[in-house]
Coordinates of C-alpha atoms and ligand atoms in Angstrom, one line a residue:
M1 CA 24.1 22.9 12.2
K2 CA 24.6 22.8 8.5
A3 CA 21.9 24.0 6.3
V4 CA 21.2 24.6 2.6
Q5 CA 20.7 28.3 2.3
F6 CA 20.8 31.4 0.1
E7 CA 21.2 35.1 0.9
G8 CA 19.5 36.4 -2.2
H9 CA 17.5 35.1 -5.2
G10 CA 19.2 34.1 -8.4
G11 CA 20.8 31.2 -10.3
T12 CA 22.0 28.0 -8.7
E13 CA 25.2 29.8 -7.7
V14 CA 23.4 31.5 -4.8
I15 CA 22.9 28.1 -3.1
D16 CA 25.2 27.4 -0.2
Y17 CA 25.5 24.6 2.4
A18 CA 26.9 26.3 5.5
E19 CA 26.6 26.7 9.2
F20 CA 23.3 28.1 10.6
P21 CA 22.2 28.6 14.2
D22 CA 20.5 25.5 15.6
P23 CA 16.7 26.0 15.7
E24 CA 14.9 26.1 19.1
P25 CA 11.4 24.4 19.0
A26 CA 8.5 26.7 20.1
R27 CA 5.8 25.4 22.3
D28 CA 3.9 23.8 19.4
E29 CA 7.0 22.7 17.5
V30 CA 9.0 19.5 17.2
L31 CA 12.8 19.5 16.8
I32 CA 13.8 17.0 14.1
D33 CA 17.0 15.3 13.2
V34 CA 16.6 15.4 9.4
K35 CA 17.6 12.2 7.6
A36 CA 16.5 13.1 4.1
G37 CA 14.8 15.9 2.1
A38 CA 13.4 16.0 -1.4
L39 CA 13.2 18.7 -4.1
N40 CA 10.2 20.1 -5.8
H41 CA 9.9 22.5 -8.7
L42 CA 8.7 24.9 -6.0
D43 CA 12.3 25.0 -4.7
V44 CA 13.5 26.3 -8.1
W45 CA 10.8 29.0 -8.1
T46 CA 11.6 30.1 -4.5
R47 CA 15.3 30.3 -5.3
R48 CA 14.7 32.4 -8.4
G49 CA 12.2 34.6 -6.5
L50 CA 8.4 35.0 -7.0
P51 CA 6.4 38.2 -7.3
G52 CA 5.2 39.2 -3.8
L53 CA 7.5 36.7 -2.0
S54 CA 9.5 38.4 0.7
L55 CA 11.7 36.1 2.6
D56 CA 13.8 36.4 5.8
M57 CA 17.3 35.9 4.5
P58 CA 19.2 33.7 4.6
H59 CA 16.4 31.4 3.5
I60 CA 16.5 27.7 4.1
P61 CA 14.6 25.9 1.4
G62 CA 12.9 22.5 1.5
S63 CA 9.2 21.6 1.5
D64 CA 9.7 17.9 1.8
G65 CA 11.7 16.0 4.4
A66 CA 11.7 13.4 7.0
G67 CA 13.6 12.5 10.2
E68 CA 13.6 11.5 13.8
V69 CA 12.1 13.6 16.7
I70 CA 14.8 14.6 19.2
E71 CA 12.8 17.2 21.3
V72 CA 9.2 18.5 21.6
G73 CA 7.7 21.8 22.7
E74 CA 5.6 21.7 25.9
D75 CA 2.2 21.9 24.0
V76 CA 3.1 19.0 21.6
A77 CA 0.8 16.0 22.2
R78 CA 1.2 13.7 19.2
F79 CA 4.9 13.1 19.2
E80 CA 7.8 12.2 21.5
P81 CA 11.6 11.8 21.0
G82 CA 12.4 8.8 18.8
D83 CA 9.4 9.0 16.7
R84 CA 9.8 8.9 12.9
V85 CA 8.1 11.8 11.1
A86 CA 7.7 13.4 7.6
L87 CA 6.9 17.0 6.8
S88 CA 3.5 18.0 5.3
A89 CA 4.4 21.5 4.3
G90 CA 1.0 23.4 4.0
V91 CA 0.3 25.7 7.0
N92 CA -3.3 26.9 7.6
C93 CA -4.7 29.2 10.3
G94 CA -7.5 26.9 11.5
K95 CA -9.8 29.8 12.1
C96 CA -10.9 31.4 8.7
E97 CA -14.2 30.4 7.0
F98 CA -12.3 27.9 4.7
C99 CA -10.4 26.2 7.5
R100 CA -13.7 26.0 9.4
H101 CA -15.1 24.0 6.5
G102 CA -12.0 21.8 6.5
E103 CA -10.7 23.3 3.2
H104 CA -7.2 23.8 4.7
S105 CA -5.4 24.6 1.4
L106 CA -8.0 27.4 0.7
C107 CA -7.0 29.1 4.0
V108 CA -6.7 32.9 3.5
K109 CA -3.4 32.7 5.4
Y110 CA -2.2 29.6 3.6
H111 CA 1.6 29.3 3.2
V112 CA 4.1 26.6 2.5
I113 CA 7.1 25.6 4.7
G114 CA 10.2 26.0 2.5
E115 CA 8.5 28.5 0.2
H116 CA 7.3 31.3 2.4
V117 CA 9.1 30.4 5.6
R118 CA 12.3 28.5 6.3
G119 CA 12.2 24.8 5.2
I120 CA 13.7 21.5 6.2
H121 CA 16.9 21.1 4.0
S122 CA 19.1 21.3 7.0
E123 CA 20.6 18.9 9.7
L124 CA 17.9 20.1 12.2
A125 CA 14.5 21.6 11.8
A126 CA 11.9 22.9 14.2
I127 CA 8.4 22.1 12.7
P128 CA 4.9 22.7 14.0
E129 CA 3.3 19.5 15.3
D130 CA 0.4 19.9 12.9
N131 CA 2.8 19.8 9.9
L132 CA 4.1 16.3 10.8
L133 CA 2.9 13.0 9.6
P134 CA 3.9 9.8 11.6
V135 CA 6.1 7.5 9.4
P136 CA 5.8 3.7 10.1
D137 CA 8.9 1.6 10.8
G138 CA 10.1 0.0 7.6
V139 CA 9.4 3.0 5.3
S140 CA 12.7 4.3 4.0
W141 CA 13.7 7.9 4.8
E142 CA 14.0 8.5 1.1
T143 CA 10.4 7.4 0.5
A144 CA 9.1 9.4 3.6
A145 CA 10.9 12.5 2.3
A146 CA 10.0 12.2 -1.4
A147 CA 6.2 11.4 -1.2
P148 CA 4.2 13.9 0.8
L149 CA 4.0 17.0 -1.3
V150 CA 3.5 15.5 -4.7
F151 CA 1.2 12.7 -3.6
Q152 CA -1.1 15.0 -1.6
T153 CA -1.2 17.5 -4.4
A154 CA -2.0 14.9 -7.1
W155 CA -4.6 13.2 -4.8
R156 CA -6.6 16.3 -4.1
M157 CA -6.3 17.5 -7.8
L158 CA -7.5 14.1 -9.3
L159 CA -10.0 13.0 -6.8
T160 CA -11.5 15.9 -4.8
R161 CA -11.2 18.7 -7.4
G162 CA -11.2 16.6 -10.6
D163 CA -13.6 13.9 -9.6
V164 CA -11.9 11.3 -11.7
R165 CA -14.0 8.2 -12.0
P166 CA -13.3 4.6 -13.1
G167 CA -13.3 4.1 -16.8
E168 CA -12.5 7.8 -17.7
D169 CA -9.6 8.6 -20.0
V170 CA -7.0 10.7 -18.2
L171 CA -4.0 12.3 -19.9
V172 CA -1.1 13.1 -17.6
L173 CA 1.5 15.5 -19.1
G174 CA 5.1 15.4 -17.9
A175 CA 4.7 12.0 -16.3
S176 CA 8.3 11.8 -15.3
G177 CA 8.0 14.8 -12.9
G178 CA 7.1 14.5 -9.2
V179 CA 3.4 15.5 -9.5
G180 CA 3.1 13.7 -12.9
H181 CA 4.4 10.3 -11.7
A182 CA 2.1 10.6 -8.6
A183 CA -0.9 11.5 -10.9
V184 CA -0.2 8.4 -13.1
Q185 CA -0.3 6.1 -10.1
I186 CA -3.5 7.6 -8.6
A187 CA -5.4 7.7 -11.9
D188 CA -4.5 4.0 -12.4
Y189 CA -5.5 3.2 -8.8
V190 CA -9.0 4.8 -9.4
G191 CA -9.5 2.7 -12.5
A192 CA -9.1 5.3 -15.2
T193 CA -7.4 4.6 -18.6
V194 CA -4.1 6.5 -18.2
Y195 CA -2.3 8.3 -21.1
A196 CA 1.1 9.7 -20.2
T197 CA 3.5 11.9 -22.0
G198 CA 7.4 11.9 -21.6
S199 CA 10.5 13.0 -23.5
S200 CA 12.3 9.7 -23.8
E201 CA 11.6 6.0 -24.3
E202 CA 13.2 5.4 -20.8
K203 CA 10.8 7.8 -19.2
L204 CA 7.8 6.2 -21.1
D205 CA 8.9 2.8 -19.8
H206 CA 8.8 4.1 -16.3
A207 CA 5.4 5.6 -16.8
R208 CA 4.1 2.3 -18.1
E209 CA 5.5 0.5 -15.1
L210 CA 3.6 3.0 -12.8
G211 CA 0.3 2.3 -14.5
A212 CA 0.1 4.2 -17.8
D213 CA -1.9 2.3 -20.4
Y214 CA -0.5 4.5 -23.2
A215 CA 2.7 6.4 -23.3
I216 CA 3.4 9.1 -25.8
N217 CA 6.8 10.6 -26.6
Y218 CA 6.1 14.3 -27.1
E219 CA 9.5 14.9 -28.7
D220 CA 8.5 12.6 -31.6
D221 CA 4.8 12.9 -31.8
D222 CA 2.2 15.6 -31.6
F223 CA 0.4 14.4 -28.5
V224 CA -2.9 16.0 -29.6
Q225 CA -2.8 13.9 -32.7
Q226 CA -1.9 10.8 -30.8
I227 CA -4.8 11.3 -28.3
R228 CA -7.2 11.8 -31.2
E229 CA -6.1 8.5 -32.8
L230 CA -6.0 6.6 -29.5
T231 CA -9.5 7.8 -28.5
G232 CA -11.2 7.5 -31.9
K233 CA -11.2 11.3 -32.3
R234 CA -13.1 11.7 -29.0
G235 CA -10.4 13.2 -26.8
V236 CA -9.8 12.4 -23.1
D237 CA -12.1 13.3 -20.2
V238 CA -9.3 14.8 -18.1
V239 CA -5.9 16.4 -18.7
V240 CA -3.5 16.9 -15.9
D241 CA -1.4 19.9 -16.9
H242 CA 1.3 21.2 -14.5
I243 CA 3.5 22.4 -17.5
G244 CA 1.6 25.5 -18.3
A245 CA 2.4 27.9 -21.2
A246 CA 4.1 25.3 -23.3
T247 CA 1.2 22.8 -23.4
W248 CA -2.0 24.7 -22.4
Q249 CA -3.5 25.1 -25.9
D250 CA -2.8 21.4 -26.7
S251 CA -4.3 20.4 -23.4
L252 CA -7.6 22.0 -24.4
K253 CA -7.4 20.5 -27.8
S254 CA -6.9 17.0 -26.3
L255 CA -10.1 17.1 -24.2
A256 CA -13.4 15.5 -25.2
K257 CA -16.6 17.5 -25.1
G258 CA -17.4 18.3 -21.5
G259 CA -13.8 17.5 -20.5
R260 CA -11.8 19.1 -17.7
V261 CA -8.2 20.3 -17.4
L262 CA -6.7 20.2 -14.0
T263 CA -3.8 22.5 -13.1
C264 CA -1.6 22.7 -10.0
G265 CA 1.4 24.5 -11.5
A266 CA 2.9 26.1 -14.5
T267 CA 6.6 25.2 -14.8
T268 CA 7.0 26.7 -18.3
G269 CA 5.0 29.9 -17.4
G270 CA 1.6 30.9 -16.2
N271 CA 0.3 33.2 -18.9
P272 CA -0.4 31.2 -22.0
E273 CA -2.8 32.1 -24.9
T274 CA -6.1 30.4 -24.3
D275 CA -9.1 29.5 -26.5
I276 CA -12.3 30.8 -25.0
N277 CA -14.4 29.7 -27.9
R278 CA -13.2 26.1 -27.5
I279 CA -13.9 26.3 -23.7
F280 CA -17.5 27.4 -24.0
W281 CA -18.5 25.5 -27.2
N282 CA -17.1 22.2 -25.8
Q283 CA -18.2 23.1 -22.4
L284 CA -14.8 22.5 -20.8
S285 CA -13.9 23.0 -17.2
V286 CA -10.6 24.6 -16.0
I287 CA -10.0 23.4 -12.5
G288 CA -7.2 24.6 -10.2
S289 CA -5.9 22.7 -7.2
T290 CA -3.2 23.4 -4.6
M291 CA -1.8 21.1 -1.9
A292 CA -4.5 19.2 0.2
T293 CA -6.5 19.2 3.3
L294 CA -5.1 17.5 6.4
G295 CA -7.5 14.6 5.9
E296 CA -6.6 14.2 2.2
A297 CA -2.9 14.1 3.1
D298 CA -3.6 11.4 5.7
D299 CA -5.6 9.3 3.2
V300 CA -3.0 9.3 0.4
M301 CA -0.1 8.8 2.8
E302 CA -1.7 5.6 4.1
L303 CA -1.4 4.3 0.6
V304 CA 2.2 5.4 0.3
W305 CA 3.1 3.8 3.6
D306 CA 1.5 0.4 2.7
G307 CA 3.3 0.5 -0.7
T308 CA 0.3 1.0 -3.0
F309 CA 1.9 4.1 -4.2
E310 CA 5.7 4.6 -4.5
P311 CA 7.7 7.7 -5.2
A312 CA 10.3 7.1 -7.8
I313 CA 13.8 8.3 -6.6
R314 CA 15.9 9.5 -9.5
E315 CA 18.9 10.5 -7.5
V316 CA 20.1 10.8 -3.9
L317 CA 22.6 13.6 -3.4
P318 CA 24.4 15.2 -0.4
M319 CA 22.8 18.5 0.6
S320 CA 26.2 20.1 -0.3
E321 CA 25.2 19.3 -4.0
T322 CA 21.8 21.0 -3.9
A323 CA 22.7 23.2 -6.8
R324 CA 23.1 20.1 -8.9
A325 CA 19.7 18.9 -7.7
H326 CA 18.1 22.2 -8.9
E327 CA 19.8 21.8 -12.3
M328 CA 18.4 18.3 -12.6
L329 CA 14.9 19.7 -12.1
E330 CA 15.4 22.5 -14.5
N331 CA 16.9 20.3 -17.2
R332 CA 14.1 17.6 -16.6
D333 CA 16.8 14.9 -16.2
G334 CA 15.6 11.5 -15.1
F335 CA 12.3 10.2 -13.6
G336 CA 10.8 10.9 -10.2
K337 CA 12.2 12.7 -7.2
V338 CA 15.6 14.1 -6.3
V339 CA 16.4 13.4 -2.7
V340 CA 19.1 15.3 -0.7
K341 CA 20.6 14.1 2.6
P342 CA 22.7 16.0 5.2
D343 CA 26.3 15.2 4.2
S344 CA 26.8 13.9 7.8
E345 CA 24.1 11.2 7.1
L346 CA 26.0 9.9 4.0
Ligands
ZN1 ZN1 -7.6 29.5 7.5

């Protein structure tokens, strides 16, 4: 088969689309004819290399993807050849104290397909049955590939961890990114008043279409000042910050007293200066969130499959142009998800 792969960490030049041995499904695995994959910022971090991340090389990236079942291992019960499936990339042990409480993404052995083990950006992939979601007929391969990781991440972060309630003011930073545009839709669905930031008028228009009540161009305006004006100096109840170092202090300044900042990533760096005085005096909460439980993933994907939520697709590229897909993420070009398809599917 052909697979996106790299032999070592580095810039986009390390990415290749080349032959790789066909995978054999283990007893609990499903062999998939991959129709589409989607990129996440995680793919950029994995390519560059992360502290403590030791991969079997060559590594095949890809934590989002969808396709058709062509073969199942002997222990697989939920799927058969011909079924349409999408990857849900978080792998848990099912046995530790956190798994026993149903907190799968707190698993002590938690890892992510495509980040820690080989992923799905290839013509074929062998995936554990537990990591597959059934995809209804009528849902496009692009949607099935683009939605799972960001929607499950945003769902758990806003609802389970952040406890966002109707009528609250929620500021979503970087609303044009994958998690950001999912967070805007979910906050709107819950009945919050949604404030979104973006770097161009086009991105702000997209954010408004997805449910943002107020859209702020952070290239033109200081978003802290804008939030103060829009909320009558009060600040917002919740900030969704997956940007990290570049926005952290301003996120804390945008919060109302008793507010909470939710984080699921730090694309500009994970070690910002912080303001402990502001955190205790204003009684702020800093809340982390990663991926989702199996049940949370099921809940949010139901709402993707029925069209309540929709991943925006910024571009569909052949897998042979994955390097360009990475550059689009790094340069923050466009709105929504970059999808890649096996060249043979185009
Ligand atoms: Zn576990």
